[in-house]
Amino acid sequence: VTTVCLDLLGKGVNEQLQAEAIKLIVALLFKEGGALSVQTTIYETLSRPGTDLFFLHMRSMLQNLMSWHKWQGVITLEGDEEPELPEEIILVRMLQLTCEGHYLPNQDIMRDQPNNRITVNLLDDFVQYLQILDEYKCRTSSAAANAVSDTILEVIQGPCEKNQDHFALSTELLETLNRRMRHRTQGDCVEEEENGVKKTAVDIFQGLLEGQGRRPAIYDRVLSVIHLDVIKMICTNVPDEGEEEEDESWGELKTECLVFLMMLFDFKPSLRDELEMEDL
């Protein structure tokens, strides 16, 4: 069933049929820690020579999603309205679940298909998608950013060293997420949802540094790009007397920022003094 569904994901196949195939793959993959047998079948199918048309179609579908956001621009929701993304956004979820549980073969194949004549690096498309979403400050854009960020996080955890290297050293992912950390809530955006996107961004920072103790290149790149004053502000923010207590989403974001800073302090102890956080 998995192989048949993958074979349907190509240019020229009825779009509704493709949509149902993607939904079925998501259902098959939907298992905590990863549906290993399904993931293995996906890898065995997509690692064969001649699957470049599949990956080119995945790129085309991601580009269509980006074009939708460019066309719609900022979408302002009223009252109890919830963000409505194109049905094709489930593709992002499918790619995430393909790598669930740090399944390294599928993490690698997202970046490189060595048996194909043409290699399609979907990691670049994920970053481009985030960059486009960064231009439109609204809940709809944030919902898509959350989905794409979750997928980026899944393809680096484990860690997958080659994906870490590519994201950190060959794309503008760090710059894009760094801008996201500085966003203020505006328009129809909801603070709790924005905190969730920022938390995933910090999780990605941590994921890029995972297992990098003896490979300083990514640490150096992170330290050269990330505005640590923002991370420090989140860590040290305390509500003034009379203000509402921090909500759960802010508490989770603060915790992840603290963990991120501790990773940086372990790598470069002098940062404690530079940030005036000697007691942390």
Coordinates of C-alpha atoms in Angstrom, one line a residue:
V1 CA 0.0 0.0 0.0
T2 CA 2.8 2.4 0.9
T3 CA 4.6 1.8 -2.4
V4 CA 1.4 2.3 -4.4
C5 CA 0.7 5.6 -2.7
L6 CA 4.3 6.8 -3.4
D7 CA 3.9 5.8 -7.0
L8 CA 0.8 8.0 -7.3
L9 CA 2.8 11.1 -6.1
G10 CA 4.0 12.4 -9.5
K11 CA 3.3 15.0 -12.1
G12 CA 0.2 14.2 -14.2
V13 CA -1.7 12.1 -11.6
N14 CA -5.1 13.4 -10.6
E15 CA -4.6 15.9 -7.7
Q16 CA -7.5 14.6 -5.6
L17 CA -6.1 11.1 -5.9
Q18 CA -2.7 12.4 -4.8
A19 CA -4.2 14.1 -1.8
E20 CA -5.8 10.9 -0.7
A21 CA -2.5 9.0 -1.2
I22 CA -0.7 11.5 1.0
K23 CA -3.4 11.2 3.7
L24 CA -3.1 7.4 3.7
I25 CA 0.7 7.6 4.0
V26 CA 0.3 10.0 7.0
A27 CA -2.2 7.5 8.6
L28 CA 0.3 4.6 8.0
L29 CA 3.1 6.7 9.5
F30 CA 1.2 8.0 12.5
K31 CA 2.9 6.2 15.4
E32 CA 4.8 7.7 18.3
G33 CA 8.5 7.2 17.8
G34 CA 8.0 6.3 14.2
A35 CA 6.3 3.5 12.2
L36 CA 9.6 1.7 11.4
S37 CA 8.3 -0.8 8.9
V38 CA 6.5 1.9 6.9
Q39 CA 9.5 4.2 7.1
T40 CA 11.7 1.3 5.9
T41 CA 9.4 0.7 2.9
I42 CA 9.5 4.3 2.0
Y43 CA 13.3 4.4 2.1
E44 CA 13.6 1.2 0.1
T45 CA 11.2 2.6 -2.5
L46 CA 12.7 6.1 -2.8
S47 CA 16.3 5.1 -2.7
R48 CA 16.0 3.2 -6.0
P49 CA 17.3 4.8 -9.2
G50 CA 14.7 6.8 -11.1
T51 CA 12.8 8.4 -8.2
D52 CA 14.0 11.9 -9.1
L53 CA 10.5 12.6 -10.5
F54 CA 9.0 12.0 -7.1
F55 CA 11.3 14.4 -5.4
L56 CA 10.9 17.0 -8.1
H57 CA 7.1 16.7 -7.6
M58 CA 7.6 17.2 -3.8
R59 CA 9.5 20.4 -4.6
S60 CA 6.8 21.5 -7.0
M61 CA 4.1 21.0 -4.3
L62 CA 6.1 22.9 -1.7
Q63 CA 6.6 25.8 -4.3
N64 CA 2.8 25.8 -4.8
L65 CA 2.3 26.2 -1.1
M66 CA 4.7 29.2 -1.1
S67 CA 3.0 30.7 -4.1
W68 CA -0.3 30.5 -2.2
H69 CA 1.1 32.5 0.7
K70 CA 2.5 35.1 -1.7
W71 CA -0.9 35.4 -3.4
Q72 CA -2.8 35.7 -0.1
G73 CA -0.4 37.9 1.7
V74 CA -1.4 38.9 5.2
I75 CA -4.7 37.2 6.1
T76 CA -6.6 38.8 9.0
L77 CA -8.9 36.5 10.9
E78 CA -11.9 37.8 12.8
G79 CA -13.3 36.5 16.1
D80 CA -13.3 32.7 16.4
E81 CA -12.0 32.1 12.9
E82 CA -9.1 29.6 12.7
P83 CA -6.3 29.5 10.1
E84 CA -7.2 27.6 6.9
L85 CA -4.2 26.4 5.0
P86 CA -4.3 24.7 1.6
E87 CA -5.0 20.9 1.8
E88 CA -1.5 20.4 0.4
I89 CA 0.0 21.4 3.7
I90 CA -0.4 17.8 4.8
L91 CA 2.6 17.1 2.6
V92 CA 4.8 18.8 5.1
R93 CA 3.4 16.6 7.8
M94 CA 4.0 13.5 5.7
L95 CA 7.7 14.5 5.2
Q96 CA 8.0 15.0 9.0
L97 CA 6.5 11.6 9.9
T98 CA 8.8 9.9 7.3
C99 CA 11.7 10.9 9.6
E100 CA 9.9 10.5 12.9
G101 CA 12.0 8.8 15.7
H102 CA 15.2 10.1 14.1
Y103 CA 15.1 7.6 11.2
L104 CA 18.4 8.4 9.6
P105 CA 18.0 6.9 6.1
N106 CA 14.9 9.1 5.4
Q107 CA 16.6 12.1 7.0
D108 CA 19.5 11.7 4.6
I109 CA 17.3 11.1 1.5
M110 CA 15.5 14.4 2.1
R111 CA 18.9 16.1 1.2
D112 CA 20.5 13.7 -1.2
Q113 CA 19.4 10.9 -3.5
P114 CA 22.7 9.3 -4.6
N115 CA 21.2 6.8 -7.0
N116 CA 19.3 9.4 -9.0
R117 CA 20.6 11.3 -12.0
I118 CA 19.2 14.5 -10.4
T119 CA 19.4 15.2 -6.6
V120 CA 16.6 17.4 -5.1
N121 CA 17.6 18.9 -1.8
L122 CA 14.3 19.5 0.0
L123 CA 16.1 21.1 3.0
D124 CA 16.6 24.2 0.8
D125 CA 12.9 24.3 0.1
F126 CA 12.0 24.1 3.8
V127 CA 14.2 27.1 4.5
Q128 CA 12.8 29.1 1.5
Y129 CA 9.3 28.4 2.8
L130 CA 10.2 29.8 6.2
Q131 CA 11.7 32.9 4.6
I132 CA 8.6 33.6 2.6
L133 CA 6.3 33.1 5.7
D134 CA 8.5 35.5 7.6
E135 CA 7.2 38.3 5.3
Y136 CA 3.6 37.9 6.4
K137 CA 2.8 38.5 10.0
C138 CA -0.5 36.7 10.6
R139 CA -1.9 33.6 12.3
T140 CA -2.2 31.8 9.0
S141 CA 1.5 32.3 8.3
S142 CA 2.4 31.3 11.8
A143 CA 0.4 28.0 11.5
A144 CA 2.4 27.1 8.3
A145 CA 5.7 28.2 10.0
N146 CA 4.9 25.9 12.9
A147 CA 4.4 22.9 10.5
V148 CA 7.6 23.6 8.5
S149 CA 9.7 24.2 11.6
D150 CA 8.5 20.9 13.1
T151 CA 9.7 19.1 10.0
I152 CA 13.1 20.9 10.0
L153 CA 13.5 19.8 13.6
E154 CA 12.6 16.2 12.8
V155 CA 15.2 15.9 10.0
I156 CA 18.1 17.1 12.1
Q157 CA 17.5 15.3 15.5
G158 CA 19.3 12.2 16.3
P159 CA 21.6 13.8 15.2
C160 CA 21.8 13.7 11.4
E161 CA 25.2 15.3 10.9
K162 CA 25.0 16.0 7.2
N163 CA 21.6 17.8 7.6
Q164 CA 23.0 19.8 10.5
D165 CA 25.9 20.9 8.4
H166 CA 23.8 21.8 5.5
F167 CA 21.2 23.8 7.4
A168 CA 23.8 25.6 9.5
L169 CA 26.6 26.2 7.0
S170 CA 24.9 26.3 3.6
T171 CA 21.5 28.0 4.2
E172 CA 20.1 31.0 5.9
L173 CA 18.1 29.0 8.4
L174 CA 19.8 30.5 11.4
E175 CA 19.2 34.1 10.1
T176 CA 15.6 33.3 9.4
L177 CA 14.9 31.9 12.8
N178 CA 16.9 34.6 14.5
R179 CA 14.5 37.2 12.9
R180 CA 11.6 35.1 14.1
M181 CA 12.9 35.3 17.7
R182 CA 12.7 39.1 17.5
H183 CA 9.1 39.2 16.3
R184 CA 6.6 41.1 18.3
T185 CA 3.0 39.8 18.4
Q186 CA 1.0 41.9 15.9
G187 CA -2.1 41.9 13.7
D188 CA -4.3 38.8 14.4
C189 CA -1.4 36.8 15.9
V190 CA -1.8 35.1 19.2
E191 CA 0.9 35.3 21.8
E192 CA 0.6 31.6 22.8
E193 CA 0.9 30.5 19.2
E194 CA 3.9 32.8 18.5
N195 CA 5.6 31.5 21.6
G196 CA 5.1 28.0 20.2
V197 CA 6.8 28.8 16.9
K198 CA 9.7 30.5 18.8
K199 CA 10.1 27.5 21.1
T200 CA 10.5 25.2 18.0
A201 CA 13.0 27.7 16.7
V202 CA 15.1 27.3 19.9
D203 CA 14.6 23.5 19.7
I204 CA 16.1 23.7 16.2
F205 CA 19.1 25.7 17.5
Q206 CA 19.7 22.9 20.0
G207 CA 19.2 20.3 17.4
L208 CA 21.8 21.9 15.2
L209 CA 24.3 21.8 18.1
E210 CA 23.5 18.2 19.2
G211 CA 26.6 16.0 19.2
Q212 CA 28.8 18.9 17.9
G213 CA 31.1 19.1 20.9
R214 CA 34.2 18.2 18.8
R215 CA 33.0 19.9 15.7
P216 CA 33.1 23.7 16.5
A217 CA 32.1 25.0 13.0
I218 CA 28.4 25.0 13.8
Y219 CA 28.8 26.4 17.3
D220 CA 30.9 29.3 15.7
R221 CA 28.2 29.9 13.1
V222 CA 25.4 29.9 15.7
L223 CA 27.4 32.4 17.9
S224 CA 28.0 34.6 14.9
V225 CA 24.3 34.8 13.9
I226 CA 22.0 34.4 16.9
H227 CA 21.2 37.6 18.9
L228 CA 21.8 36.3 22.4
D229 CA 20.4 39.4 23.9
V230 CA 17.0 38.2 22.9
I231 CA 17.6 34.8 24.3
K232 CA 18.8 36.4 27.6
M233 CA 15.8 38.6 27.7
I234 CA 13.4 35.7 27.5
C235 CA 15.4 33.8 30.2
T236 CA 15.5 36.7 32.6
N237 CA 12.0 38.2 32.1
V238 CA 10.0 38.3 35.3
P239 CA 6.5 39.8 35.3
D240 CA 6.2 43.1 37.2
E241 CA 4.1 43.2 40.4
G242 CA 0.5 43.3 39.4
E243 CA 1.0 41.9 35.9
E244 CA -0.5 38.6 34.9
E245 CA 1.6 35.5 35.5
E246 CA 3.5 34.0 32.6
D247 CA 1.4 31.5 30.6
E248 CA 2.4 28.0 29.9
S249 CA 3.7 28.7 26.4
W250 CA 6.1 31.4 27.7
G251 CA 7.3 29.1 30.5
E252 CA 8.2 26.4 27.9
L253 CA 9.9 28.9 25.7
K254 CA 11.9 30.2 28.7
T255 CA 13.0 26.7 29.6
E256 CA 14.2 25.9 26.1
C257 CA 16.1 29.2 26.0
L258 CA 17.9 28.3 29.3
V259 CA 18.9 24.9 27.9
F260 CA 20.2 26.5 24.8
L261 CA 22.3 29.0 26.8
M262 CA 23.7 26.2 28.9
M263 CA 24.8 24.4 25.7
L264 CA 26.6 27.6 24.6
F265 CA 28.1 28.1 28.0
D266 CA 29.6 24.6 28.0
F267 CA 31.2 25.3 24.6
K268 CA 32.4 28.8 25.5
P269 CA 32.4 29.5 29.3
S270 CA 33.4 33.1 28.8
L271 CA 29.9 33.8 27.5
R272 CA 28.6 33.8 31.0
D273 CA 30.6 36.9 31.8
E274 CA 29.8 38.5 28.4
L275 CA 26.1 38.1 29.0
E276 CA 26.4 38.9 32.7
M277 CA 24.8 35.7 33.7
E278 CA 27.4 34.3 36.1
D279 CA 24.8 32.9 38.4
L280 CA 23.1 30.7 35.8

